[in-house]
PDB file of C-alpha atoms and ligand atoms in Angstrom:
ATOM      1  CA  MET A 391      10.486  -1.101  20.331  1.00  0.00           C
ATOM      2  CA  GLN A 392      12.194  -3.639  22.527  1.00  0.00           C
ATOM      3  CA  VAL A 393      15.670  -2.684  23.747  1.00  0.00           C
ATOM      4  CA  ILE A 394      17.973  -5.376  25.108  1.00  0.00           C
ATOM      5  CA  ILE A 395      21.139  -4.404  26.921  1.00  0.00           C
ATOM      6  CA  ALA A 396      23.736  -7.152  26.532  1.00  0.00           C
ATOM      7  CA  LYS A 397      26.705  -7.404  28.867  1.00  0.00           C
ATOM      8  CA  ASP A 398      29.163  -7.481  25.961  1.00  0.00           C
ATOM      9  CA  TYR A 399      29.436  -8.060  22.206  1.00  0.00           C
ATOM     10  CA  GLU A 400      29.482 -11.861  22.593  1.00  0.00           C
ATOM     11  CA  GLU A 401      26.219 -11.822  24.504  1.00  0.00           C
ATOM     12  CA  ALA A 402      24.678  -9.387  21.970  1.00  0.00           C
ATOM     13  CA  SER A 403      25.687 -11.778  19.167  1.00  0.00           C
ATOM     14  CA  ARG A 404      24.219 -14.809  20.975  1.00  0.00           C
ATOM     15  CA  LEU A 405      20.931 -13.027  21.717  1.00  0.00           C
ATOM     16  CA  GLY A 406      20.680 -11.917  18.081  1.00  0.00           C
ATOM     17  CA  ALA A 407      21.343 -15.486  16.945  1.00  0.00           C
ATOM     18  CA  ASP A 408      18.574 -16.719  19.301  1.00  0.00           C
ATOM     19  CA  ILE A 409      16.068 -14.472  17.509  1.00  0.00           C
ATOM     20  CA  ILE A 410      17.135 -15.648  14.047  1.00  0.00           C
ATOM     21  CA  GLU A 411      17.226 -19.293  15.157  1.00  0.00           C
ATOM     22  CA  LYS A 412      13.655 -19.110  16.494  1.00  0.00           C
ATOM     23  CA  ILE A 413      12.395 -17.755  13.163  1.00  0.00           C
ATOM     24  CA  VAL A 414      14.314 -20.340  11.105  1.00  0.00           C
ATOM     25  CA  ARG A 415      13.053 -23.232  13.287  1.00  0.00           C
ATOM     26  CA  GLU A 416       9.444 -22.038  13.234  1.00  0.00           C
ATOM     27  CA  LYS A 417       9.452 -21.233   9.513  1.00  0.00           C
ATOM     28  CA  PRO A 418      12.164 -23.223   7.695  1.00  0.00           C
ATOM     29  CA  ASP A 419      11.429 -21.463   4.382  1.00  0.00           C
ATOM     30  CA  CYS A 420      11.626 -17.953   5.867  1.00  0.00           C
ATOM     31  CA  THR A 421      13.254 -14.970   4.182  1.00  0.00           C
ATOM     32  CA  LEU A 422      16.048 -13.274   6.096  1.00  0.00           C
ATOM     33  CA  GLY A 423      16.912  -9.667   5.338  1.00  0.00           C
ATOM     34  CA  LEU A 424      20.639  -9.433   5.965  1.00  0.00           C
ATOM     35  CA  ALA A 425      23.139  -6.687   6.668  1.00  0.00           C
ATOM     36  CA  THR A 426      26.871  -6.185   6.310  1.00  0.00           C
ATOM     37  CA  GLY A 427      29.196  -4.152   8.528  1.00  0.00           C
ATOM     38  CA  SER A 428      31.147  -5.412  11.503  1.00  0.00           C
ATOM     39  CA  SER A 429      28.213  -5.326  13.964  1.00  0.00           C
ATOM     40  CA  PRO A 430      26.416  -8.555  12.867  1.00  0.00           C
ATOM     41  CA  VAL A 431      29.620 -10.561  12.261  1.00  0.00           C
ATOM     42  CA  GLY A 432      29.564 -12.187  15.727  1.00  0.00           C
ATOM     43  CA  MET A 433      25.930 -13.187  15.236  1.00  0.00           C
ATOM     44  CA  TYR A 434      26.738 -14.697  11.832  1.00  0.00           C
ATOM     45  CA  GLN A 435      29.596 -16.698  13.413  1.00  0.00           C
ATOM     46  CA  GLU A 436      27.242 -17.962  16.108  1.00  0.00           C
ATOM     47  CA  LEU A 437      24.624 -18.967  13.501  1.00  0.00           C
ATOM     48  CA  ALA A 438      27.330 -20.815  11.554  1.00  0.00           C
ATOM     49  CA  ARG A 439      28.323 -22.650  14.736  1.00  0.00           C
ATOM     50  CA  ARG A 440      24.724 -23.620  15.453  1.00  0.00           C
ATOM     51  CA  CYS A 441      24.334 -24.858  11.868  1.00  0.00           C
ATOM     52  CA  LYS A 442      27.444 -27.038  12.211  1.00  0.00           C
ATOM     53  CA  ASP A 443      27.065 -28.222  15.829  1.00  0.00           C
ATOM     54  CA  GLU A 444      23.341 -28.093  16.480  1.00  0.00           C
ATOM     55  CA  GLY A 445      21.765 -28.840  13.122  1.00  0.00           C
ATOM     56  CA  LEU A 446      20.229 -25.417  12.582  1.00  0.00           C
ATOM     57  CA  ASP A 447      19.001 -25.914   9.032  1.00  0.00           C
ATOM     58  CA  PHE A 448      19.170 -23.126   6.447  1.00  0.00           C
ATOM     59  CA  SER A 449      18.535 -25.366   3.424  1.00  0.00           C
ATOM     60  CA  LYS A 450      15.098 -23.858   2.712  1.00  0.00           C
ATOM     61  CA  VAL A 451      15.910 -20.294   3.768  1.00  0.00           C
ATOM     62  CA  SER A 452      16.075 -17.387   1.292  1.00  0.00           C
ATOM     63  CA  SER A 453      17.795 -14.083   1.900  1.00  0.00           C
ATOM     64  CA  VAL A 454      17.993 -10.576   0.545  1.00  0.00           C
ATOM     65  CA  ASN A 455      20.628  -8.035   1.522  1.00  0.00           C
ATOM     66  CA  LEU A 456      20.169  -4.386   2.359  1.00  0.00           C
ATOM     67  CA  ASP A 457      22.666  -2.845   0.008  1.00  0.00           C
ATOM     68  CA  GLU A 458      25.730  -3.007  -2.229  1.00  0.00           C
ATOM     69  CA  TYR A 459      28.455  -0.587  -3.265  1.00  0.00           C
ATOM     70  CA  VAL A 460      28.220   0.742  -6.813  1.00  0.00           C
ATOM     71  CA  GLY A 461      31.305  -0.113  -8.846  1.00  0.00           C
ATOM     72  CA  LEU A 462      32.576  -3.189  -7.014  1.00  0.00           C
ATOM     73  CA  GLU A 463      32.624  -6.585  -8.723  1.00  0.00           C
ATOM     74  CA  PRO A 464      30.992  -9.316  -6.605  1.00  0.00           C
ATOM     75  CA  THR A 465      34.443 -10.909  -6.357  1.00  0.00           C
ATOM     76  CA  HIS A 466      35.978  -7.722  -4.857  1.00  0.00           C
ATOM     77  CA  ASP A 467      36.864  -8.451  -1.243  1.00  0.00           C
ATOM     78  CA  GLN A 468      34.974  -5.348  -0.050  1.00  0.00           C
ATOM     79  CA  SER A 469      31.806  -6.006  -2.037  1.00  0.00           C
ATOM     80  CA  TYR A 470      28.842  -6.957   0.106  1.00  0.00           C
ATOM     81  CA  ARG A 471      28.305 -10.150  -1.932  1.00  0.00           C
ATOM     82  CA  TYR A 472      31.838 -11.204  -1.014  1.00  0.00           C
ATOM     83  CA  PHE A 473      31.236 -10.173   2.615  1.00  0.00           C
ATOM     84  CA  MET A 474      28.100 -12.299   2.879  1.00  0.00           C
ATOM     85  CA  ASP A 475      29.721 -15.353   1.297  1.00  0.00           C
ATOM     86  CA  ASP A 476      32.793 -14.990   3.480  1.00  0.00           C
ATOM     87  CA  ASN A 477      31.049 -14.233   6.786  1.00  0.00           C
ATOM     88  CA  LEU A 478      27.937 -16.379   6.530  1.00  0.00           C
ATOM     89  CA  PHE A 479      26.877 -18.201   3.377  1.00  0.00           C
ATOM     90  CA  ASN A 480      30.076 -20.279   3.005  1.00  0.00           C
ATOM     91  CA  HIS A 481      29.602 -21.536   6.577  1.00  0.00           C
ATOM     92  CA  ILE A 482      25.926 -22.565   6.579  1.00  0.00           C
ATOM     93  CA  ASN A 483      23.884 -24.924   4.419  1.00  0.00           C
ATOM     94  CA  ILE A 484      21.976 -22.169   2.590  1.00  0.00           C
ATOM     95  CA  ASP A 485      21.390 -22.543  -1.144  1.00  0.00           C
ATOM     96  CA  LYS A 486      23.353 -19.597  -2.566  1.00  0.00           C
ATOM     97  CA  ALA A 487      20.945 -19.439  -5.513  1.00  0.00           C
ATOM     98  CA  LYS A 488      18.345 -18.275  -2.956  1.00  0.00           C
ATOM     99  CA  THR A 489      20.531 -15.464  -1.615  1.00  0.00           C
ATOM    100  CA  TYR A 490      20.148 -12.058  -3.232  1.00  0.00           C
ATOM    101  CA  VAL A 491      22.613  -9.205  -3.018  1.00  0.00           C
ATOM    102  CA  ALA A 492      21.920  -6.347  -5.429  1.00  0.00           C
ATOM    103  CA  LYS A 493      24.363  -5.958  -8.301  1.00  0.00           C
ATOM    104  CA  GLY A 494      26.937  -3.198  -7.914  1.00  0.00           C
ATOM    105  CA  ILE A 495      28.322  -3.241 -11.429  1.00  0.00           C
ATOM    106  CA  GLY A 496      26.719  -2.695 -14.810  1.00  0.00           C
ATOM    107  CA  ASP A 497      23.676  -0.529 -15.515  1.00  0.00           C
ATOM    108  CA  VAL A 498      22.588   1.009 -12.190  1.00  0.00           C
ATOM    109  CA  ASP A 499      19.004   1.669 -13.355  1.00  0.00           C
ATOM    110  CA  ALA A 500      18.578  -1.918 -14.552  1.00  0.00           C
ATOM    111  CA  ASN A 501      20.083  -3.195 -11.308  1.00  0.00           C
ATOM    112  CA  LEU A 502      17.653  -1.090  -9.286  1.00  0.00           C
ATOM    113  CA  LYS A 503      14.722  -2.275 -11.369  1.00  0.00           C
ATOM    114  CA  GLU A 504      15.711  -5.864 -10.632  1.00  0.00           C
ATOM    115  CA  PHE A 505      16.274  -5.096  -6.918  1.00  0.00           C
ATOM    116  CA  ASN A 506      12.862  -3.392  -6.592  1.00  0.00           C
ATOM    117  CA  ALA A 507      11.116  -6.231  -8.450  1.00  0.00           C
ATOM    118  CA  MET A 508      12.783  -8.690  -6.078  1.00  0.00           C
ATOM    119  CA  LEU A 509      11.684  -6.674  -3.026  1.00  0.00           C
ATOM    120  CA  ASP A 510       8.118  -6.277  -4.322  1.00  0.00           C
ATOM    121  CA  LYS A 511       7.613 -10.039  -4.381  1.00  0.00           C
ATOM    122  CA  THR A 512       9.415 -10.738  -1.110  1.00  0.00           C
ATOM    123  CA  ASP A 513       8.074 -10.726   2.440  1.00  0.00           C
ATOM    124  CA  ILE A 514      11.017 -10.342   4.747  1.00  0.00           C
ATOM    125  CA  ASP A 515      10.462 -12.219   8.010  1.00  0.00           C
ATOM    126  CA  VAL A 516      13.259 -10.462   9.846  1.00  0.00           C
ATOM    127  CA  GLN A 517      15.517  -7.659   8.692  1.00  0.00           C
ATOM    128  CA  VAL A 518      18.931  -7.563  10.352  1.00  0.00           C
ATOM    129  CA  LEU A 519      20.298  -4.036  10.721  1.00  0.00           C
ATOM    130  CA  GLY A 520      23.471  -2.345  11.785  1.00  0.00           C
ATOM    131  CA  VAL A 521      23.595   1.418  12.043  1.00  0.00           C
ATOM    132  CA  GLY A 522      26.042   3.968  10.691  1.00  0.00           C
ATOM    133  CA  PRO A 523      27.607   6.518  13.054  1.00  0.00           C
ATOM    134  CA  ASP A 524      25.376   9.106  11.325  1.00  0.00           C
ATOM    135  CA  GLY A 525      22.285   6.954  11.943  1.00  0.00           C
ATOM    136  CA  HIS A 526      22.016   5.517   8.435  1.00  0.00           C
ATOM    137  CA  LEU A 527      20.200   2.225   7.869  1.00  0.00           C
ATOM    138  CA  GLY A 528      21.496   0.206   4.928  1.00  0.00           C
ATOM    139  CA  PHE A 529      22.822   3.177   3.000  1.00  0.00           C
ATOM    140  CA  ASN A 530      19.827   5.447   3.646  1.00  0.00           C
ATOM    141  CA  GLU A 531      21.816   8.534   4.528  1.00  0.00           C
ATOM    142  CA  PRO A 532      20.423  11.373   6.688  1.00  0.00           C
ATOM    143  CA  CYS A 533      18.381  13.754   4.542  1.00  0.00           C
ATOM    144  CA  GLU A 534      15.346  16.058   4.539  1.00  0.00           C
ATOM    145  CA  THR A 535      13.380  13.249   2.892  1.00  0.00           C
ATOM    146  CA  LEU A 536      13.929   9.506   2.679  1.00  0.00           C
ATOM    147  CA  TYR A 537      13.120   6.966  -0.027  1.00  0.00           C
ATOM    148  CA  ASP A 538      10.460   4.282   0.046  1.00  0.00           C
ATOM    149  CA  GLY A 539      12.042   1.814  -2.399  1.00  0.00           C
ATOM    150  CA  ALA A 540      15.484   0.689  -3.516  1.00  0.00           C
ATOM    151  CA  HIS A 541      17.545   3.531  -4.959  1.00  0.00           C
ATOM    152  CA  LYS A 542      21.042   4.868  -5.482  1.00  0.00           C
ATOM    153  CA  GLU A 543      22.641   6.917  -2.687  1.00  0.00           C
ATOM    154  CA  THR A 544      25.645   9.190  -2.573  1.00  0.00           C
ATOM    155  CA  LEU A 545      27.570   8.259   0.543  1.00  0.00           C
ATOM    156  CA  ASP A 546      28.062  10.932   3.201  1.00  0.00           C
ATOM    157  CA  GLU A 547      31.630  12.013   3.915  1.00  0.00           C
ATOM    158  CA  SER A 548      31.235  10.584   7.448  1.00  0.00           C
ATOM    159  CA  THR A 549      30.195   7.221   5.977  1.00  0.00           C
ATOM    160  CA  ILE A 550      33.237   7.225   3.693  1.00  0.00           C
ATOM    161  CA  ASP A 551      35.383   8.012   6.751  1.00  0.00           C
ATOM    162  CA  ALA A 552      33.742   5.232   8.781  1.00  0.00           C
ATOM    163  CA  ASN A 553      34.129   2.637   6.006  1.00  0.00           C
ATOM    164  CA  MET A 554      37.649   3.545   4.840  1.00  0.00           C
ATOM    165  CA  ARG A 555      39.087   1.183   7.479  1.00  0.00           C
ATOM    166  CA  PHE A 556      38.179  -1.688   5.153  1.00  0.00           C
ATOM    167  CA  PHE A 557      39.924  -0.224   2.090  1.00  0.00           C
ATOM    168  CA  ALA A 558      43.561   0.462   1.206  1.00  0.00           C
ATOM    169  CA  SER A 559      42.901   4.213   1.113  1.00  0.00           C
ATOM    170  CA  ARG A 560      40.036   6.718   1.414  1.00  0.00           C
ATOM    171  CA  ASP A 561      40.097   7.181  -2.358  1.00  0.00           C
ATOM    172  CA  ASP A 562      39.290   3.492  -2.820  1.00  0.00           C
ATOM    173  CA  VAL A 563      35.972   3.735  -0.924  1.00  0.00           C
ATOM    174  CA  PRO A 564      33.090   3.789  -3.433  1.00  0.00           C
ATOM    175  CA  ARG A 565      31.119   7.065  -3.478  1.00  0.00           C
ATOM    176  CA  TYR A 566      27.781   5.473  -4.376  1.00  0.00           C
ATOM    177  CA  ALA A 567      25.690   2.527  -3.280  1.00  0.00           C
ATOM    178  CA  VAL A 568      22.356   0.923  -4.056  1.00  0.00           C
ATOM    179  CA  THR A 569      20.220   0.291  -1.014  1.00  0.00           C
ATOM    180  CA  MET A 570      16.782  -0.842   0.096  1.00  0.00           C
ATOM    181  CA  GLY A 571      14.691   2.204   0.878  1.00  0.00           C
ATOM    182  CA  MET A 572      13.242   2.961   4.294  1.00  0.00           C
ATOM    183  CA  GLY A 573       9.868   1.627   3.139  1.00  0.00           C
ATOM    184  CA  ASN A 574      11.395  -1.738   2.230  1.00  0.00           C
ATOM    185  CA  ILE A 575      13.021  -1.914   5.659  1.00  0.00           C
ATOM    186  CA  MET A 576       9.897  -0.859   7.540  1.00  0.00           C
ATOM    187  CA  ARG A 577       7.765  -3.462   5.727  1.00  0.00           C
ATOM    188  CA  ALA A 578       9.841  -6.339   7.152  1.00  0.00           C
ATOM    189  CA  LYS A 579       7.822  -8.285   9.715  1.00  0.00           C
ATOM    190  CA  LYS A 580      10.511  -7.852  12.333  1.00  0.00           C
ATOM    191  CA  LEU A 581      13.579  -5.617  12.665  1.00  0.00           C
ATOM    192  CA  LEU A 582      16.668  -6.759  14.542  1.00  0.00           C
ATOM    193  CA  MET A 583      19.383  -4.195  15.105  1.00  0.00           C
ATOM    194  CA  ILE A 584      22.740  -5.148  16.585  1.00  0.00           C
ATOM    195  CA  VAL A 585      24.650  -2.076  17.671  1.00  0.00           C
ATOM    196  CA  ALA A 586      28.417  -2.170  18.071  1.00  0.00           C
ATOM    197  CA  GLY A 587      31.109   0.487  17.909  1.00  0.00           C
ATOM    198  CA  ASN A 588      30.962   4.264  18.220  1.00  0.00           C
ATOM    199  CA  LYS A 589      27.277   4.886  17.680  1.00  0.00           C
ATOM    200  CA  GLN A 590      26.658   7.218  20.641  1.00  0.00           C
ATOM    201  CA  ASP A 591      25.031  10.047  18.658  1.00  0.00           C
ATOM    202  CA  ALA A 592      22.721   7.756  16.704  1.00  0.00           C
ATOM    203  CA  MET A 593      21.765   5.808  19.854  1.00  0.00           C
ATOM    204  CA  LYS A 594      20.971   8.985  21.788  1.00  0.00           C
ATOM    205  CA  LYS A 595      18.572   9.968  19.018  1.00  0.00           C
ATOM    206  CA  LEU A 596      17.058   6.488  18.794  1.00  0.00           C
ATOM    207  CA  LEU A 597      16.781   5.617  22.475  1.00  0.00           C
ATOM    208  CA  ILE A 598      16.606   8.857  24.402  1.00  0.00           C
ATOM    209  CA  SER A 599      14.754  11.302  22.130  1.00  0.00           C
ATOM    210  CA  ASP A 600      11.220  10.399  21.011  1.00  0.00           C
ATOM    211  CA  ARG A 601      11.576  12.260  17.675  1.00  0.00           C
ATOM    212  CA  ILE A 602      11.361  10.524  14.312  1.00  0.00           C
ATOM    213  CA  ASP A 603      14.058  12.325  12.392  1.00  0.00           C
ATOM    214  CA  PRO A 604      14.917  11.768   8.706  1.00  0.00           C
ATOM    215  CA  LYS A 605      18.300  13.280   9.555  1.00  0.00           C
ATOM    216  CA  CYS A 606      18.831  10.187  11.711  1.00  0.00           C
ATOM    217  CA  PRO A 607      17.132   7.372   9.738  1.00  0.00           C
ATOM    218  CA  CYS A 608      17.496   4.750  12.496  1.00  0.00           C
ATOM    219  CA  THR A 609      14.890   6.700  14.533  1.00  0.00           C
ATOM    220  CA  PHE A 610      12.242   5.280  12.151  1.00  0.00           C
ATOM    221  CA  MET A 611      12.670   1.981  13.994  1.00  0.00           C
ATOM    222  CA  ARG A 612      10.545   3.475  16.775  1.00  0.00           C
ATOM    223  CA  MET A 613       7.507   3.287  14.471  1.00  0.00           C
ATOM    224  CA  HIS A 614       7.854  -0.430  13.750  1.00  0.00           C
ATOM    225  CA  ARG A 615       5.537  -2.788  15.633  1.00  0.00           C
ATOM    226  CA  ASP A 616       8.173  -5.459  16.173  1.00  0.00           C
ATOM    227  CA  ALA A 617      11.619  -3.909  16.390  1.00  0.00           C
ATOM    228  CA  VAL A 618      14.406  -5.186  18.644  1.00  0.00           C
ATOM    229  CA  VAL A 619      17.587  -3.252  19.373  1.00  0.00           C
ATOM    230  CA  ILE A 620      20.465  -5.068  21.059  1.00  0.00           C
ATOM    231  CA  LEU A 621      23.261  -2.926  22.388  1.00  0.00           C
ATOM    232  CA  GLU A 622      26.186  -3.437  24.701  1.00  0.00           C
ATOM    233  CA  LYS A 623      25.981  -2.215  28.286  1.00  0.00           C
ATOM    234  CA  LYS A 624      29.098  -0.079  27.733  1.00  0.00           C
ATOM    235  CA  LEU A 625      27.354   1.922  25.016  1.00  0.00           C
ATOM    236  CA  ALA A 626      24.125   2.189  27.039  1.00  0.00           C
ATOM    237  CA  ASP A 627      26.170   3.540  29.981  1.00  0.00           C
ATOM    238  CA  GLU A 628      28.010   6.029  27.762  1.00  0.00           C
ATOM    239  CA  ILE A 629      24.765   7.640  26.627  1.00  0.00           C
ATOM    240  CA  GLY A 630      23.085   7.360  30.025  1.00  0.00           C
ATOM    241  CA  TYR A 631      20.413   4.936  28.810  1.00  0.00           C
ATOM    242  CA  LYS A 632      18.991   2.850  31.655  1.00  0.00           C
ATOM    243  CA  GLY A 633      16.243   0.972  29.808  1.00  0.00           C
TER     244      GLY A 633
HETATM  245  C1  GLP B 993      27.698   0.139   6.269  1.00  0.00           C
HETATM  246  C2  GLP B 993      26.434  -0.613   5.879  1.00  0.00           C
HETATM  247  C3  GLP B 993      25.385  -0.485   6.950  1.00  0.00           C
HETATM  248  C4  GLP B 993      25.979  -0.818   8.306  1.00  0.00           C
HETATM  249  C5  GLP B 993      27.062   0.186   8.611  1.00  0.00           C
HETATM  250  C6  GLP B 993      27.645   0.057  10.001  1.00  0.00           C
HETATM  251  O1  GLP B 993      27.601   1.498   6.030  1.00  0.00           O
HETATM  252  N1  GLP B 993      25.906  -0.154   4.653  1.00  0.00           N
HETATM  253  O2  GLP B 993      24.300  -1.345   6.657  1.00  0.00           O
HETATM  254  O3  GLP B 993      24.993  -0.772   9.286  1.00  0.00           O
HETATM  255  O4  GLP B 993      28.065  -0.040   7.618  1.00  0.00           O
HETATM  256  O5  GLP B 993      28.734  -0.774  10.007  1.00  0.00           O
HETATM  257  P1  GLP B 993      29.453  -1.326  11.286  1.00  0.00           P
HETATM  258  O6  GLP B 993      28.582  -2.376  11.830  1.00  0.00           O
HETATM  259  O7  GLP B 993      30.759  -1.867  10.771  1.00  0.00           O
HETATM  260  O8  GLP B 993      29.643  -0.185  12.224  1.00  0.00           O
END
């Protein structure tokens, strides 16, 4: 696992964008695995700038997203489909018909069947990841056992607390989500995690301990052959990580 310490969030976002840009230039019809959350927003803005100013071409790129809340219409401003359109897809020349975000409304089992079928026929060239304060990846919450494929998760109370900042009240935060499983994530050719915010506990377990712990799903990144973690120097200093 490669760990890059960036001087600040802007640098982390630029370095993340460099990795995505290289893949898109080398393989114009690549598949990007994408993530929501505030951590990758700066990288998405930088990719949008490079598309507009530097001709970075997404016209042949496909994408698949990690997860979606159960119960939110795609037009809801906190749905992950809305997030992706608003933060990335509306600002680059990607064909939205080639972007996949799992459905959050309707029959959950049918939605998961479709999501798993989509994942089974897709090779993800790079999977972008954030991390929850409890170490979750996508919405794979800490547990005794983790899932291989896409499935429904009940959100942890700490995840509801962390995500309530985006909703009018805590009661408005959905209790369930559909998410890629850990197997889907680990099968991506490359993993790219951008870490921002209060993730000290998860980062201690990922970077300082050498345990693979299902109670901190991000630690599974250590087993991937081509995983990159980009974190800010401030966070590295806070947990005493020197590289
Ligand atoms: C949500 C998403 C995760 C994301 C996490 C962290 O829970 N399902 O994929 O990593 O938020 O978000 P942030 O980057 O805002 O801290």
